[in-house]
């Protein structure tokens, strides 16, 4: 007769990977379980002893060690261990010790084998190595969501309205009015087939033609935007959205694989499709005529953030969207500033730094920016203007929720409002005469993006960095050293964050201990391979093209960054919804077992990534700040 | 047997004269008239100097209609074999048996075993073969030796006209031994200290063992099996001779 071991059955059925098993299978397991008690401090599994069981912790706590004797994990009620030994060569790979008095349910090897072969969910759970599991987790997360799945072809209602680029302004305006479109694609007819030469929009007609009172006979090619930003017809709507946000364009020609235009999608098409989308906020920003209007719009930013989180957008998308919104605030403030102060006396470029430049901004952020001025800059003649403009933007940003930078890295600081030649000197000095402390403070300048004005200046700076950084071993070594200052914890234990040395803390700052050291690490590799990319995911793609990192490392780093970032994002979203101030500090008890497990895996990837960084760039020993 | 009031019984360890169990088993095997008991005794008993690690053990628990073996009956039996390393669920057994005496409403509430369960249940005699096979050759582990051995003895006297004898390890007696001063001092009593409880559930807590709801014979057997493993690791060793613990 089958005895009813209700206690064991009930307990097992609450935990992965047993929770998904059919009743009959669960009964079978219960009837084969062997129970063993281990006093605190006693050895449960010894290295290289034969693996005889899968171990499930019924009560107590267990420490798992690496072959080297280094602490690997601390487990408690409901956790399993010993599976890798069973699957590999039937000897114990990770020794285990009872940290507290512990009761273990042992599932015999033969039954484990059977479950592994016949129960898919069980196999998935036990067989995937840490990193693969993280990959599955990341893939599982970015599913669904309208914006995420829909292709842009859905938004194309008609073929693009086109005209030869030689038409006059008046003719262009007539065509646009007749056809009822807000953008006209201009073609260079000399090619076969004709090539896209530029685009002109309603806004261009207003701001460039009318305000400057150009004669209607002016060729449209004089004012059209060239260097067209286009999107592939098979792209997703969210990609179009990110492209618009990043480049501050409101129209995107859609091209087929041969490069021929198939249509134009406008910001309004996306806004219509997703009325609550980030672009709605952006289009609203550009409609405001003063700071108080912008301040009103800034209230919608958090809603837009929460909405993206609820739609399962990935961290790249959310980071880009929030950075896009941040940029739009800067851009609109600069436009308003220029309206109030008059046109700039010499060309300049407003430069975003840090997370905004990386397209990795979230809702809690301060402003990090600078101005690159034309080399004709004469402080006596010009600086009053730029100082006033910088102050206007900075105060406006503060009003919209982007607090002043505590490190004073803002265009209002004279030091960071300089002509291009001075900026080149700054970067050259940082790279060619590197000093650890100075680099710690200037780290943020190595994420830079021109967002308004003459972006050729910032492009020149990016080129300079890309060319010089990879040649300066000392610079890379010190950047690597700085990237090792902040380390991840080992994992979680009950309601604690467990440090590498076994010490336990109550909370973890996911930015300081996760995303920030990851972006630091990725930045060093990106600089070493001469990449101009600023976004961490794009930097990883550039790194992958080189042979800089061991195989698989890039994918692991990508998954780790995505997972930590998304947990951080979700945590902030929940805080906002609960009416609390969002921050980066998370208590382990607020994490699901799924999140805890995958965060641990992600921390492990970061940790080995840091070890590799130290070795690869011969980084001198740095200080360690947790 | 968790429903008994062991605290009131206050079992100060008084060691009875040591019984030579292997010799006793040989004698009983020769004198019994029942073939089932003969087989049971002939399986034998380990010698008292056998190390605990080498002693086959079986945890046994009865749910009964009361505390007096002469007036009350067994309603369910749970058992689970073990050694010092492992408790083996694959050989766990549980029976509900029909008591010859009517079931009181009060005990229904305690065990959750209903009249319907009982009406369909076999008499103890019908499961006796299996029960004795499960116990044969092993040392029985109970929490409070005042229940299982006397109840089985009386039940068999009624049915087979002869009783049964076997050694038991009593996890409650072990708790009593390791906590000789369970009563709070005069000063402690003044400060509201309770006497230390050696009930099954309370004892388990001291070893970090999980809480199990009491009054299911198999769960209670499992609970005392785990308790014994914990006690051995904390107070004895796998080399401790079994004769030091059995009664």
PDB file of C-alpha atoms in Angstrom, chain A residues 54-267:
ATOM      1  CA  UNK A  54      19.324  15.309  -5.873  1.00  0.00           C
ATOM      2  CA  UNK A  55      19.090  17.240  -2.600  1.00  0.00           C
ATOM      3  CA  UNK A  56      16.102  19.371  -1.640  1.00  0.00           C
ATOM      4  CA  UNK A  57      16.359  21.534   1.473  1.00  0.00           C
ATOM      5  CA  UNK A  58      13.311  20.963   3.686  1.00  0.00           C
ATOM      6  CA  UNK A  59      14.564  23.184   6.483  1.00  0.00           C
ATOM      7  CA  UNK A  60      17.799  24.829   7.529  1.00  0.00           C
ATOM      8  CA  UNK A  61      20.527  26.356   5.380  1.00  0.00           C
ATOM      9  CA  UNK A  62      23.339  24.993   3.234  1.00  0.00           C
ATOM     10  CA  UNK A  63      26.524  26.504   1.859  1.00  0.00           C
ATOM     11  CA  UNK A  64      27.767  25.402  -1.550  1.00  0.00           C
ATOM     12  CA  UNK A  65      31.423  25.783  -2.440  1.00  0.00           C
ATOM     13  CA  UNK A  66      33.476  25.834  -5.577  1.00  0.00           C
ATOM     14  CA  UNK A  67      36.163  23.259  -6.218  1.00  0.00           C
ATOM     15  CA  UNK A  68      38.630  25.878  -4.962  1.00  0.00           C
ATOM     16  CA  UNK A  69      36.828  26.077  -1.646  1.00  0.00           C
ATOM     17  CA  UNK A  70      35.470  29.556  -2.464  1.00  0.00           C
ATOM     18  CA  UNK A  71      31.869  30.175  -1.344  1.00  0.00           C
ATOM     19  CA  UNK A  72      29.564  29.710  -4.331  1.00  0.00           C
ATOM     20  CA  UNK A  73      26.080  29.983  -2.916  1.00  0.00           C
ATOM     21  CA  UNK A  74      24.030  29.864   0.228  1.00  0.00           C
ATOM     22  CA  UNK A  75      20.767  27.988  -0.057  1.00  0.00           C
ATOM     23  CA  UNK A  76      17.749  27.558   2.132  1.00  0.00           C
ATOM     24  CA  UNK A  77      14.285  25.991   2.357  1.00  0.00           C
ATOM     25  CA  UNK A  78      12.953  24.984  -1.056  1.00  0.00           C
ATOM     26  CA  UNK A  79      16.298  25.116  -2.872  1.00  0.00           C
ATOM     27  CA  UNK A  80      17.911  22.146  -4.576  1.00  0.00           C
ATOM     28  CA  UNK A  81      21.540  21.195  -5.043  1.00  0.00           C
ATOM     29  CA  UNK A  82      23.615  18.345  -6.395  1.00  0.00           C
ATOM     30  CA  UNK A  83      21.983  18.302  -9.834  1.00  0.00           C
ATOM     31  CA  UNK A  84      25.132  19.149 -11.776  1.00  0.00           C
ATOM     32  CA  UNK A  85      27.032  16.217 -10.329  1.00  0.00           C
ATOM     33  CA  UNK A  86      24.163  13.913 -11.294  1.00  0.00           C
ATOM     34  CA  UNK A  87      24.074  15.187 -14.827  1.00  0.00           C
ATOM     35  CA  UNK A  88      27.803  15.321 -15.433  1.00  0.00           C
ATOM     36  CA  UNK A  89      29.939  12.422 -14.371  1.00  0.00           C
ATOM     37  CA  UNK A  90      28.100  11.286 -11.277  1.00  0.00           C
ATOM     38  CA  UNK A  91      30.553  12.793  -8.859  1.00  0.00           C
ATOM     39  CA  UNK A  92      29.992  15.809  -6.660  1.00  0.00           C
ATOM     40  CA  UNK A  93      31.075  19.019  -8.405  1.00  0.00           C
ATOM     41  CA  UNK A  94      30.144  21.493  -5.704  1.00  0.00           C
ATOM     42  CA  UNK A  95      30.764  20.401  -2.114  1.00  0.00           C
ATOM     43  CA  UNK A  96      28.072  21.307   0.408  1.00  0.00           C
ATOM     44  CA  UNK A  97      28.041  21.976   4.112  1.00  0.00           C
ATOM     45  CA  UNK A  98      25.192  22.527   6.580  1.00  0.00           C
ATOM     46  CA  UNK A  99      25.244  26.158   7.735  1.00  0.00           C
ATOM     47  CA  UNK A 100      22.418  25.482  10.173  1.00  0.00           C
ATOM     48  CA  UNK A 101      20.801  22.263  11.380  1.00  0.00           C
ATOM     49  CA  UNK A 102      19.361  21.057   8.112  1.00  0.00           C
ATOM     50  CA  UNK A 103      16.829  18.511   6.947  1.00  0.00           C
ATOM     51  CA  UNK A 104      17.344  17.269   3.399  1.00  0.00           C
ATOM     52  CA  UNK A 105      15.011  15.311   1.137  1.00  0.00           C
ATOM     53  CA  UNK A 106      17.205  13.142  -1.065  1.00  0.00           C
ATOM     54  CA  UNK A 107      15.784  12.108  -4.424  1.00  0.00           C
ATOM     55  CA  UNK A 108      17.663   9.026  -5.651  1.00  0.00           C
ATOM     56  CA  UNK A 109      19.767   9.295  -8.805  1.00  0.00           C
ATOM     57  CA  UNK A 110      17.704   6.775 -10.776  1.00  0.00           C
ATOM     58  CA  UNK A 111      14.498   8.710 -10.156  1.00  0.00           C
ATOM     59  CA  UNK A 112      16.258  11.968 -10.954  1.00  0.00           C
ATOM     60  CA  UNK A 113      17.365  10.455 -14.248  1.00  0.00           C
ATOM     61  CA  UNK A 114      13.819   9.412 -15.050  1.00  0.00           C
ATOM     62  CA  UNK A 115      12.372  12.842 -14.227  1.00  0.00           C
ATOM     63  CA  UNK A 116      15.087  14.513 -16.209  1.00  0.00           C
ATOM     64  CA  UNK A 117      14.280  12.413 -19.242  1.00  0.00           C
ATOM     65  CA  UNK A 118      10.504  12.511 -19.063  1.00  0.00           C
ATOM     66  CA  UNK A 119       9.448  15.796 -17.453  1.00  0.00           C
ATOM     67  CA  UNK A 120      10.232  18.779 -19.601  1.00  0.00           C
ATOM     68  CA  UNK A 121       9.744  21.487 -16.995  1.00  0.00           C
ATOM     69  CA  UNK A 122      11.876  19.558 -14.546  1.00  0.00           C
ATOM     70  CA  UNK A 123      14.646  19.093 -17.110  1.00  0.00           C
ATOM     71  CA  UNK A 124      14.550  22.771 -18.060  1.00  0.00           C
ATOM     72  CA  UNK A 125      14.946  23.763 -14.477  1.00  0.00           C
ATOM     73  CA  UNK A 126      17.761  21.471 -13.471  1.00  0.00           C
ATOM     74  CA  UNK A 127      19.839  21.203 -16.574  1.00  0.00           C
ATOM     75  CA  UNK A 128      20.376  24.750 -17.606  1.00  0.00           C
ATOM     76  CA  UNK A 129      23.592  26.192 -16.386  1.00  0.00           C
ATOM     77  CA  UNK A 130      23.379  29.553 -14.714  1.00  0.00           C
ATOM     78  CA  UNK A 131      24.041  31.533 -17.830  1.00  0.00           C
ATOM     79  CA  UNK A 132      21.711  29.725 -20.133  1.00  0.00           C
ATOM     80  CA  UNK A 133      19.021  30.094 -17.527  1.00  0.00           C
ATOM     81  CA  UNK A 134      19.565  33.827 -17.540  1.00  0.00           C
ATOM     82  CA  UNK A 135      19.262  33.851 -21.326  1.00  0.00           C
ATOM     83  CA  UNK A 136      15.966  31.988 -21.134  1.00  0.00           C
ATOM     84  CA  UNK A 137      14.788  34.404 -18.490  1.00  0.00           C
ATOM     85  CA  UNK A 138      15.695  37.426 -20.579  1.00  0.00           C
ATOM     86  CA  UNK A 139      14.020  35.941 -23.639  1.00  0.00           C
ATOM     87  CA  UNK A 140      10.917  35.048 -21.682  1.00  0.00           C
ATOM     88  CA  UNK A 141      10.572  38.604 -20.454  1.00  0.00           C
ATOM     89  CA  UNK A 142      10.618  40.542 -23.675  1.00  0.00           C
ATOM     90  CA  UNK A 143       7.580  39.053 -25.289  1.00  0.00           C
ATOM     91  CA  UNK A 144       4.167  40.582 -25.882  1.00  0.00           C
ATOM     92  CA  UNK A 145       3.263  44.250 -25.968  1.00  0.00           C
ATOM     93  CA  UNK A 146       1.697  45.881 -28.998  1.00  0.00           C
ATOM     94  CA  UNK A 147       4.522  48.212 -29.682  1.00  0.00           C
ATOM     95  CA  UNK A 148       7.024  45.401 -29.312  1.00  0.00           C
ATOM     96  CA  UNK A 149       5.550  43.025 -31.860  1.00  0.00           C
ATOM     97  CA  UNK A 150       3.948  45.180 -34.470  1.00  0.00           C
ATOM     98  CA  UNK A 151       5.817  45.817 -37.721  1.00  0.00           C
ATOM     99  CA  UNK A 152       5.922  49.293 -39.203  1.00  0.00           C
ATOM    100  CA  UNK A 153       4.356  48.131 -42.463  1.00  0.00           C
ATOM    101  CA  UNK A 154       1.120  48.308 -40.500  1.00  0.00           C
ATOM    102  CA  UNK A 155       1.479  52.081 -40.294  1.00  0.00           C
ATOM    103  CA  UNK A 156       2.115  52.688 -43.991  1.00  0.00           C
ATOM    104  CA  UNK A 157      -1.157  53.766 -45.510  1.00  0.00           C
ATOM    105  CA  UNK A 158       0.094  55.001 -48.884  1.00  0.00           C
ATOM    106  CA  UNK A 159       3.185  55.148 -51.074  1.00  0.00           C
ATOM    107  CA  UNK A 160       5.421  58.121 -50.298  1.00  0.00           C
ATOM    108  CA  UNK A 161       4.632  61.442 -51.914  1.00  0.00           C
ATOM    109  CA  UNK A 162       7.728  62.362 -53.902  1.00  0.00           C
ATOM    110  CA  UNK A 163       8.975  65.252 -56.012  1.00  0.00           C
ATOM    111  CA  UNK A 164      12.211  66.003 -57.858  1.00  0.00           C
ATOM    112  CA  UNK A 165      14.651  67.828 -55.604  1.00  0.00           C
ATOM    113  CA  UNK A 166      14.808  70.690 -58.069  1.00  0.00           C
ATOM    114  CA  UNK A 167      11.234  71.877 -57.391  1.00  0.00           C
ATOM    115  CA  UNK A 168      10.668  75.329 -55.933  1.00  0.00           C
ATOM    116  CA  UNK A 169       9.328  75.949 -52.444  1.00  0.00           C
ATOM    117  CA  UNK A 170       5.916  77.027 -53.665  1.00  0.00           C
ATOM    118  CA  UNK A 171       5.505  73.905 -55.794  1.00  0.00           C
ATOM    119  CA  UNK A 172       6.559  71.698 -52.872  1.00  0.00           C
ATOM    120  CA  UNK A 173       4.032  73.367 -50.569  1.00  0.00           C
ATOM    121  CA  UNK A 174       1.299  72.938 -53.215  1.00  0.00           C
ATOM    122  CA  UNK A 175       1.999  69.211 -53.607  1.00  0.00           C
ATOM    123  CA  UNK A 176       1.967  68.677 -49.850  1.00  0.00           C
ATOM    124  CA  UNK A 177      -1.318  70.532 -49.464  1.00  0.00           C
ATOM    125  CA  UNK A 178      -2.981  68.726 -52.380  1.00  0.00           C
ATOM    126  CA  UNK A 179      -1.837  65.336 -51.195  1.00  0.00           C
ATOM    127  CA  UNK A 180      -2.584  66.137 -47.581  1.00  0.00           C
ATOM    128  CA  UNK A 181       0.816  65.044 -46.283  1.00  0.00           C
ATOM    129  CA  UNK A 182       3.159  66.602 -43.782  1.00  0.00           C
ATOM    130  CA  UNK A 183       6.344  65.368 -45.434  1.00  0.00           C
ATOM    131  CA  UNK A 184       7.610  65.325 -48.988  1.00  0.00           C
ATOM    132  CA  UNK A 185      10.376  63.032 -50.161  1.00  0.00           C
ATOM    133  CA  UNK A 186      12.729  64.682 -52.635  1.00  0.00           C
ATOM    134  CA  UNK A 187      14.378  62.582 -55.298  1.00  0.00           C
ATOM    135  CA  UNK A 188      17.539  63.014 -57.249  1.00  0.00           C
ATOM    136  CA  UNK A 189      16.257  62.283 -60.764  1.00  0.00           C
ATOM    137  CA  UNK A 190      19.694  61.905 -62.308  1.00  0.00           C
ATOM    138  CA  UNK A 191      20.052  58.357 -60.992  1.00  0.00           C
ATOM    139  CA  UNK A 192      18.311  55.251 -62.298  1.00  0.00           C
ATOM    140  CA  UNK A 193      16.330  54.449 -60.326  1.00  0.00           C
ATOM    141  CA  UNK A 194      16.129  57.922 -58.769  1.00  0.00           C
ATOM    142  CA  UNK A 195      17.761  58.138 -55.336  1.00  0.00           C
ATOM    143  CA  UNK A 196      16.390  59.798 -52.252  1.00  0.00           C
ATOM    144  CA  UNK A 197      18.056  63.173 -51.858  1.00  0.00           C
ATOM    145  CA  UNK A 198      16.251  64.649 -48.892  1.00  0.00           C
ATOM    146  CA  UNK A 199      13.023  65.345 -47.111  1.00  0.00           C
ATOM    147  CA  UNK A 200      11.039  68.438 -46.325  1.00  0.00           C
ATOM    148  CA  UNK A 201       8.327  68.679 -43.702  1.00  0.00           C
ATOM    149  CA  UNK A 202       5.635  71.129 -42.638  1.00  0.00           C
ATOM    150  CA  UNK A 203       7.852  72.116 -39.788  1.00  0.00           C
ATOM    151  CA  UNK A 204      10.769  72.844 -42.152  1.00  0.00           C
ATOM    152  CA  UNK A 205       8.498  75.045 -44.265  1.00  0.00           C
ATOM    153  CA  UNK A 206       7.452  76.948 -41.162  1.00  0.00           C
ATOM    154  CA  UNK A 207      10.775  77.266 -39.392  1.00  0.00           C
ATOM    155  CA  UNK A 208      13.171  77.499 -42.300  1.00  0.00           C
ATOM    156  CA  UNK A 209      11.190  79.068 -45.128  1.00  0.00           C
ATOM    157  CA  UNK A 210       8.554  81.283 -43.586  1.00  0.00           C
ATOM    158  CA  UNK A 211      10.421  82.638 -40.583  1.00  0.00           C
ATOM    159  CA  UNK A 212      13.344  83.556 -42.770  1.00  0.00           C
ATOM    160  CA  UNK A 213      10.975  84.915 -45.433  1.00  0.00           C
ATOM    161  CA  UNK A 214      12.621  82.986 -48.258  1.00  0.00           C
ATOM    162  CA  UNK A 215      11.348  83.758 -51.766  1.00  0.00           C
ATOM    163  CA  UNK A 216       8.901  81.136 -52.998  1.00  0.00           C
ATOM    164  CA  UNK A 217      11.198  80.591 -55.959  1.00  0.00           C
ATOM    165  CA  UNK A 218      13.929  79.165 -53.717  1.00  0.00           C
ATOM    166  CA  UNK A 219      14.821  75.593 -54.754  1.00  0.00           C
ATOM    167  CA  UNK A 220      13.548  73.186 -52.109  1.00  0.00           C
ATOM    168  CA  UNK A 221      16.984  71.557 -52.083  1.00  0.00           C
ATOM    169  CA  UNK A 222      18.259  74.669 -50.245  1.00  0.00           C
ATOM    170  CA  UNK A 223      16.269  73.897 -47.141  1.00  0.00           C
ATOM    171  CA  UNK A 224      15.582  70.173 -47.304  1.00  0.00           C
ATOM    172  CA  UNK A 225      17.135  67.811 -44.729  1.00  0.00           C
ATOM    173  CA  UNK A 226      19.746  65.630 -46.318  1.00  0.00           C
ATOM    174  CA  UNK A 227      21.598  62.616 -44.925  1.00  0.00           C
ATOM    175  CA  UNK A 228      18.272  60.897 -44.565  1.00  0.00           C
ATOM    176  CA  UNK A 229      17.587  58.632 -41.646  1.00  0.00           C
ATOM    177  CA  UNK A 230      15.533  55.751 -43.007  1.00  0.00           C
ATOM    178  CA  UNK A 231      14.106  52.566 -41.583  1.00  0.00           C
ATOM    179  CA  UNK A 232      13.854  49.088 -43.088  1.00  0.00           C
ATOM    180  CA  UNK A 233      10.344  47.983 -44.001  1.00  0.00           C
ATOM    181  CA  UNK A 234      10.612  44.849 -41.855  1.00  0.00           C
ATOM    182  CA  UNK A 235      11.443  46.806 -38.695  1.00  0.00           C
ATOM    183  CA  UNK A 236       9.215  46.931 -35.639  1.00  0.00           C
ATOM    184  CA  UNK A 237       7.225  49.979 -34.649  1.00  0.00           C
ATOM    185  CA  UNK A 238       9.277  50.355 -31.512  1.00  0.00           C
ATOM    186  CA  UNK A 239      12.452  50.530 -33.584  1.00  0.00           C
ATOM    187  CA  UNK A 240      10.933  53.380 -35.571  1.00  0.00           C
ATOM    188  CA  UNK A 241      10.029  55.031 -32.309  1.00  0.00           C
ATOM    189  CA  UNK A 242      13.554  54.679 -30.936  1.00  0.00           C
ATOM    190  CA  UNK A 243      14.984  56.002 -34.172  1.00  0.00           C
ATOM    191  CA  UNK A 244      12.790  59.074 -34.051  1.00  0.00           C
ATOM    192  CA  UNK A 245      13.575  59.656 -30.408  1.00  0.00           C
ATOM    193  CA  UNK A 246      17.265  59.272 -30.881  1.00  0.00           C
ATOM    194  CA  UNK A 247      17.601  61.431 -33.953  1.00  0.00           C
ATOM    195  CA  UNK A 248      14.915  63.942 -33.122  1.00  0.00           C
ATOM    196  CA  UNK A 249      13.154  63.469 -36.432  1.00  0.00           C
ATOM    197  CA  UNK A 250       9.426  63.255 -36.819  1.00  0.00           C
ATOM    198  CA  UNK A 251       9.310  61.501 -40.176  1.00  0.00           C
ATOM    199  CA  UNK A 252      11.030  58.359 -41.327  1.00  0.00           C
ATOM    200  CA  UNK A 253      11.124  57.146 -44.920  1.00  0.00           C
ATOM    201  CA  UNK A 254      10.573  53.409 -44.996  1.00  0.00           C
ATOM    202  CA  UNK A 255      12.792  51.607 -47.469  1.00  0.00           C
ATOM    203  CA  UNK A 256      12.639  48.132 -48.961  1.00  0.00           C
ATOM    204  CA  UNK A 257      15.708  45.855 -49.035  1.00  0.00           C
ATOM    205  CA  UNK A 258      16.785  47.479 -52.320  1.00  0.00           C
ATOM    206  CA  UNK A 259      16.799  50.897 -50.683  1.00  0.00           C
ATOM    207  CA  UNK A 260      13.730  52.122 -52.522  1.00  0.00           C
ATOM    208  CA  UNK A 261      11.200  54.221 -50.585  1.00  0.00           C
ATOM    209  CA  UNK A 262       7.968  52.407 -49.718  1.00  0.00           C
ATOM    210  CA  UNK A 263       6.329  55.020 -47.556  1.00  0.00           C
ATOM    211  CA  UNK A 264       6.873  57.600 -44.866  1.00  0.00           C
ATOM    212  CA  UNK A 265       5.809  57.149 -41.303  1.00  0.00           C
ATOM    213  CA  UNK A 266       5.321  60.147 -39.094  1.00  0.00           C
ATOM    214  CA  UNK A 267       5.455  60.573 -35.388  1.00  0.00           C
TER     215      UNK A 267
END
